[in-house]
Coordinates of C-alpha atoms and ligand atoms in Angstrom, one line a residue:
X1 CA 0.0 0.0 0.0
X2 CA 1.1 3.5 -0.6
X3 CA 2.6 5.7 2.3
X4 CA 0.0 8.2 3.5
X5 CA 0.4 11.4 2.4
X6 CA -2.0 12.5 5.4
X7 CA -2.9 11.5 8.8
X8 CA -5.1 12.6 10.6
X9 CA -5.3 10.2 14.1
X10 CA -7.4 10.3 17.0
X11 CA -8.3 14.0 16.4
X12 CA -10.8 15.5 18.6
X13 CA -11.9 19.0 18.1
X14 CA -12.8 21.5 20.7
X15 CA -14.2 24.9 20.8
X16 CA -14.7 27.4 23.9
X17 CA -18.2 28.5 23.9
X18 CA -20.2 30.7 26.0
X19 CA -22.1 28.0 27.6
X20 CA -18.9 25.7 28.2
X21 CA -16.6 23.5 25.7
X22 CA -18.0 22.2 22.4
X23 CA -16.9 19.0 21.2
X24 CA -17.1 19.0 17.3
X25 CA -15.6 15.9 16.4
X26 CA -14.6 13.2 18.2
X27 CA -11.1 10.6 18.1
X28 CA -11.4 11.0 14.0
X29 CA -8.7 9.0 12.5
X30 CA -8.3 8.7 8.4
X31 CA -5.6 8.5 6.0
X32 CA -5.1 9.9 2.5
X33 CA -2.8 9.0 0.1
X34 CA -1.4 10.8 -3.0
X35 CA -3.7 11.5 -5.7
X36 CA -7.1 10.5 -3.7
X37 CA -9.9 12.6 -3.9
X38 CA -11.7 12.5 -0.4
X39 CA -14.7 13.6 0.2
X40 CA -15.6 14.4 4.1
X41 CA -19.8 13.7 4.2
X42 CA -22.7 14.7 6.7
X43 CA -25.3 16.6 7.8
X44 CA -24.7 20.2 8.6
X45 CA -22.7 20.9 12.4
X46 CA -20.9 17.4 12.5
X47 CA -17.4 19.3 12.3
X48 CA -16.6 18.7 8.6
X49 CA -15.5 22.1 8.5
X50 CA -13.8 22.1 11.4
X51 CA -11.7 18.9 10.2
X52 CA -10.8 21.0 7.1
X53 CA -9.7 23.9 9.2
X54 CA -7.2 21.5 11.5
X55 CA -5.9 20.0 8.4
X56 CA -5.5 23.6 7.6
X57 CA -3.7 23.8 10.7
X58 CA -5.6 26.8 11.3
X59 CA -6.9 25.2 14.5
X60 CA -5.6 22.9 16.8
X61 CA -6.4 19.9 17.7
X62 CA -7.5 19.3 21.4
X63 CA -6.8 15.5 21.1
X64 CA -4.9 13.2 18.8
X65 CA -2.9 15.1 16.2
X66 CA -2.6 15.3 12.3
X67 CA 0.5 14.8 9.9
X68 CA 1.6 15.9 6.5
X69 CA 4.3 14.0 5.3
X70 CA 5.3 12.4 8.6
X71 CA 5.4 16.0 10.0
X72 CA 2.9 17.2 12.8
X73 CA 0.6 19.8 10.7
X74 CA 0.8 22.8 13.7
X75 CA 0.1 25.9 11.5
X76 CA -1.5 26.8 8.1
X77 CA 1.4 26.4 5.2
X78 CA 1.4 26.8 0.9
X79 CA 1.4 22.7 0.9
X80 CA -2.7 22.8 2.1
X81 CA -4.8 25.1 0.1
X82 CA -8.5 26.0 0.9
X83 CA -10.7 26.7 -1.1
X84 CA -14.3 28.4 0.6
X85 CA -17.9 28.4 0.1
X86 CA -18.0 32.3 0.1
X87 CA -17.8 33.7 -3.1
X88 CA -16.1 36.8 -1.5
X89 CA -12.9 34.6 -0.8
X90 CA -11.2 37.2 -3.9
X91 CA -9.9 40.3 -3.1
X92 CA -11.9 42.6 -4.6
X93 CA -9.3 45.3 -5.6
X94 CA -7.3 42.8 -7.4
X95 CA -8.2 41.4 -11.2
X96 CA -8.5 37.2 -12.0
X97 CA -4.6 37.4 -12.3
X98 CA -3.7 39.6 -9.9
X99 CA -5.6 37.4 -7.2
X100 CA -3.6 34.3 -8.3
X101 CA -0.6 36.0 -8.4
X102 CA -1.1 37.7 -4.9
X103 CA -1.2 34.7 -3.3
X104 CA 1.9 33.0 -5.1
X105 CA 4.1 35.7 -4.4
X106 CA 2.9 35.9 -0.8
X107 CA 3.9 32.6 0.2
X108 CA 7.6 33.0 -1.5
X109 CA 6.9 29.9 -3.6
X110 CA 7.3 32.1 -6.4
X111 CA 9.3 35.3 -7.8
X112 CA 6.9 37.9 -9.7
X113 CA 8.0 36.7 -13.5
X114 CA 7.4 33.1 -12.4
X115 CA 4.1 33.9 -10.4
X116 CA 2.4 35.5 -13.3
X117 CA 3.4 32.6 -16.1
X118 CA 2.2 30.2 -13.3
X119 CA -1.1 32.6 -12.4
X120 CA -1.8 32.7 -16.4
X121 CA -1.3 28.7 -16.6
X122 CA -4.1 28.2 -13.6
X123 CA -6.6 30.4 -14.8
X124 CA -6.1 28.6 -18.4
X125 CA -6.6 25.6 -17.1
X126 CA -10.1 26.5 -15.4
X127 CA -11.2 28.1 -18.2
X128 CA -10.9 32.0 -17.7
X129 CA -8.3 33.2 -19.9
X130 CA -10.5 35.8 -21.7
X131 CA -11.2 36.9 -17.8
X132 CA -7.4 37.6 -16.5
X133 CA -8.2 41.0 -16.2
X134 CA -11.4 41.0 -15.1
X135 CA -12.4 42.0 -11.2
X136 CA -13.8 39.4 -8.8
X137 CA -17.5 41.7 -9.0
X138 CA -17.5 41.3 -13.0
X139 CA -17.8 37.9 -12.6
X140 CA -20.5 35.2 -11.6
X141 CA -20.9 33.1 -8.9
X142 CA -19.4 30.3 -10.6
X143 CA -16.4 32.2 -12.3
X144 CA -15.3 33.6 -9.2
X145 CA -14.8 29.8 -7.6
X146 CA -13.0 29.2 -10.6
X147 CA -11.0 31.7 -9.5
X148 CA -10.3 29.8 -5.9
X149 CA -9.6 26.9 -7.4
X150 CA -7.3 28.3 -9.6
X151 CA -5.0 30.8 -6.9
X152 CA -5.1 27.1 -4.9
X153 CA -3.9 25.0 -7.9
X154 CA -1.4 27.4 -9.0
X155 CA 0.4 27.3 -5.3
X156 CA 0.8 23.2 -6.4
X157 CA 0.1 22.6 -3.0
X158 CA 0.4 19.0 -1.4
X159 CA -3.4 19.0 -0.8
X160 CA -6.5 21.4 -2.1
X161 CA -9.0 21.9 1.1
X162 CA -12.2 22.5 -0.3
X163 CA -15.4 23.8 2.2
X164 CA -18.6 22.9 0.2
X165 CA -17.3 25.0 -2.7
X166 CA -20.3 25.0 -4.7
X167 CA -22.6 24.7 -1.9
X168 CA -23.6 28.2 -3.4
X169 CA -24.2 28.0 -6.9
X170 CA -27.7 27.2 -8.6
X171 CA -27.8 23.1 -9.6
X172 CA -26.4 23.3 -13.7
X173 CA -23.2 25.4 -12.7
X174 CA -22.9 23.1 -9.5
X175 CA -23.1 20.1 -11.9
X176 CA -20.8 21.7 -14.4
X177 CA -18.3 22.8 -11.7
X178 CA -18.2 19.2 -10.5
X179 CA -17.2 17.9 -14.1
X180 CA -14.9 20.7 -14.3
X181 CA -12.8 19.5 -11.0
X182 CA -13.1 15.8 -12.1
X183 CA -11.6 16.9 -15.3
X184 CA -8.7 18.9 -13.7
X185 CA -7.9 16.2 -11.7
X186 CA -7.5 13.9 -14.7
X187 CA -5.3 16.2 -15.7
X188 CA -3.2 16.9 -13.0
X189 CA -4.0 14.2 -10.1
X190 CA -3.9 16.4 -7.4
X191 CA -4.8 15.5 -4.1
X192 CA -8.1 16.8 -2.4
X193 CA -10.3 17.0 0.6
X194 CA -14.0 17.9 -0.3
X195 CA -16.5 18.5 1.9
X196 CA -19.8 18.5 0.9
X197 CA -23.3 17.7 3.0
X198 CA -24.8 16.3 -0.5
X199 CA -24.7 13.0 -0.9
X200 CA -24.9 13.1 -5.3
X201 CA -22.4 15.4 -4.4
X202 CA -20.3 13.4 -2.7
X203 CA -20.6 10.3 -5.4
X204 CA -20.0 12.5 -7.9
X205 CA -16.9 14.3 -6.6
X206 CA -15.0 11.5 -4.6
X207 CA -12.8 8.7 -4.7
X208 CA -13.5 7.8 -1.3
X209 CA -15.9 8.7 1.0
X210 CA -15.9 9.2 4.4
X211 CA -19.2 9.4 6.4
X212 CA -19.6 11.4 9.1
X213 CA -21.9 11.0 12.6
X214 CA -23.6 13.9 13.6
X215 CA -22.5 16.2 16.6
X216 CA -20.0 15.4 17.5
X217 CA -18.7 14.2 14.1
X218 CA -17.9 10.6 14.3
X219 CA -16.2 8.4 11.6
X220 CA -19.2 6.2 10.9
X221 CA -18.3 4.4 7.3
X222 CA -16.3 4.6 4.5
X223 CA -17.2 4.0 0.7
X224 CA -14.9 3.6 -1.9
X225 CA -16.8 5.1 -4.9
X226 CA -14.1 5.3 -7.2
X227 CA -15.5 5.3 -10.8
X228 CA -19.1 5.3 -10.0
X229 CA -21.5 7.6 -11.9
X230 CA -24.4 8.7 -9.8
X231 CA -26.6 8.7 -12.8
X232 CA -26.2 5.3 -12.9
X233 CA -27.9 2.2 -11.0
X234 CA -24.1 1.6 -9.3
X235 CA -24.5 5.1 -8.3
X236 CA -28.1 5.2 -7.2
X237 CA -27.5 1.9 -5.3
X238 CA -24.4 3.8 -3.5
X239 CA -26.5 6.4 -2.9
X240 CA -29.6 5.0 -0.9
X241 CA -26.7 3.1 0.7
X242 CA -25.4 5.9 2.3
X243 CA -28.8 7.3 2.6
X244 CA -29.6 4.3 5.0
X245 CA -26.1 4.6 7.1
X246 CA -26.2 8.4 7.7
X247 CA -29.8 8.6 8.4
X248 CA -30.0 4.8 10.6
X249 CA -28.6 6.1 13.9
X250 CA -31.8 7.7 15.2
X251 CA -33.6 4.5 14.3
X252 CA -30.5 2.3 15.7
X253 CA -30.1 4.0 18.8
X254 CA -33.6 3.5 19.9
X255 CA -33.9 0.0 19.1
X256 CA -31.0 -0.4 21.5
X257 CA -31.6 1.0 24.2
Ligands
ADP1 P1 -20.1 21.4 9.6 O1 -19.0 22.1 8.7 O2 -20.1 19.9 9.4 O3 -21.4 22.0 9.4 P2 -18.7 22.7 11.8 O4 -17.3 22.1 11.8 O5 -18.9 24.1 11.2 O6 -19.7 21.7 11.1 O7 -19.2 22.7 13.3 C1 -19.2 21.6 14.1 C2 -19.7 22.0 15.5 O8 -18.8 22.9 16.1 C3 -21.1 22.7 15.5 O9 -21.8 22.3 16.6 C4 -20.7 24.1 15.6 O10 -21.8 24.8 16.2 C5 -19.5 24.1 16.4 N1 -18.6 25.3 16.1 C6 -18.1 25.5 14.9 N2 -17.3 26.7 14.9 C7 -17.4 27.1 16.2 C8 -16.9 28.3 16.8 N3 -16.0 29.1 16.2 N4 -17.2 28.4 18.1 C9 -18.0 27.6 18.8 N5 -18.5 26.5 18.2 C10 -18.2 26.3 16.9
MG2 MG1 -19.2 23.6 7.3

């Protein structure tokens, strides 16, 4: 089997809130290798977001701990990129390029020559070379993720984050953005960490899937869904299958008890 790229082990996530500590997930432990794409699955509050942001390393892990590489992720780096919900992730000063670029010669990866042949290669490749010099409010919903995708790809990080990216778009771009990111992965095999709380989604999108409990988030089942098509009957099969095992616990819990 192939070394993990990463680990996340036993990670149980906390937050302080006004009315005492909130546990958002609890002991999680998954691997991902190279070139998977995972996708992170359940119903809204069971810490999928708050598992992107530790992988992130943009919050810490109260138990268990997660590594990159062998090393212990403890603060946001170029190698994970994340890609929002929000279309208002863009800054709105700066064109389609100028976005891109920003970011590349931010993190040092890059100096400004090599930024802006790498910026112009990314926004190529998701399809917005007539838009380089456009600004983030000339541009739908849908072009400006585009534009995410792109200022992440173009960093050639070790792993793309993604938050329910297209959670906010209306169903044909949603479907259309979905093709687009399969078909960008054919191309380049990156590896990826989608979260999404749609289960076509989630079939469409993923690799492997990992279901999640609700509050706290729980590692409840895992699907390999590698080259299923939803519209098929393999993928409407997978589908009411994890239908049944996200939706069973309320059923399952009172049967036992
Ligand atoms: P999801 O992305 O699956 O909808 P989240 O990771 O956003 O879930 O949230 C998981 C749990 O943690 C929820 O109960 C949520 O209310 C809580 N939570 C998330 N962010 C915070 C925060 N900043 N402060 C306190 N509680 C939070
Ligand atoms: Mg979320």
């Amino acid at each position: 089997m192939a070394a993990a790229l990463l680990e996340v082990d036993g990670v149980t996530l906390r937050y302080a809130g006004e009315r005492g500590l909130v546990t958002a997930t609890e002991r999680v432990s998954f691997s991902i290798t190279e070139g998977e794409r995972l996708v992170l699955l359940g119903p809204s509050g069971c810490g999928k977001s708050s598992l992107l942001k530790a992988i992130g390393g943009y919050l810490a892990p109260a138990e268990g701990e997660i590594r990159l590489r062998g090393r212990r992720v403890s603060e946001p780096g170029p190698d994970r990129m994340m890609v929002f919900q929000e279309f208002d992730q863009l800054l709105p000063w700066k064109t389609v390029r100028g976005n891109v670029q920003f970011a590349l010669q931010a993190s040092g990866r890059a100096t400004a020559v090599a930024a802006a042949q790498r910026a112009d290669a990314a926004i190529a490749k998701v399809q917005l070379g007539a838009f380089a010099n456009a600004y983030p409010h000339e541009l739908s919903g849908g072009m400006k993720q585009r534009v995410a995708i792109a200022r992440g790809m173009a960093m050639e990080p070790d792993i793309l984050l993604m938050d329910e990216p297209f959670a906010a778009l209306d169903a044909m771009t949603r479907t259309a953005m979905q093709d687009e990111l399969l078909q960008l992965w054919q191309d380049t095999r990156f590896t990826v960490v989608f979260v999404t709380h749609s289960i076509q989604e989630a079939i469409r999108v993923g690799s492997r899937i990992l279901l999640l409990s609700p509050h706290p988030g729980r590692l409840k089942a895992e699907v390999n869904s590698d080259g299923v098509d939803r519209r098929l009957e393999d993928g409407r099969l997978l589908s009411e299958m994890i239908h049944l095992s996200l939706f069973a616990t309320a059923a399952a819990t009172s049967i036992e008890s």
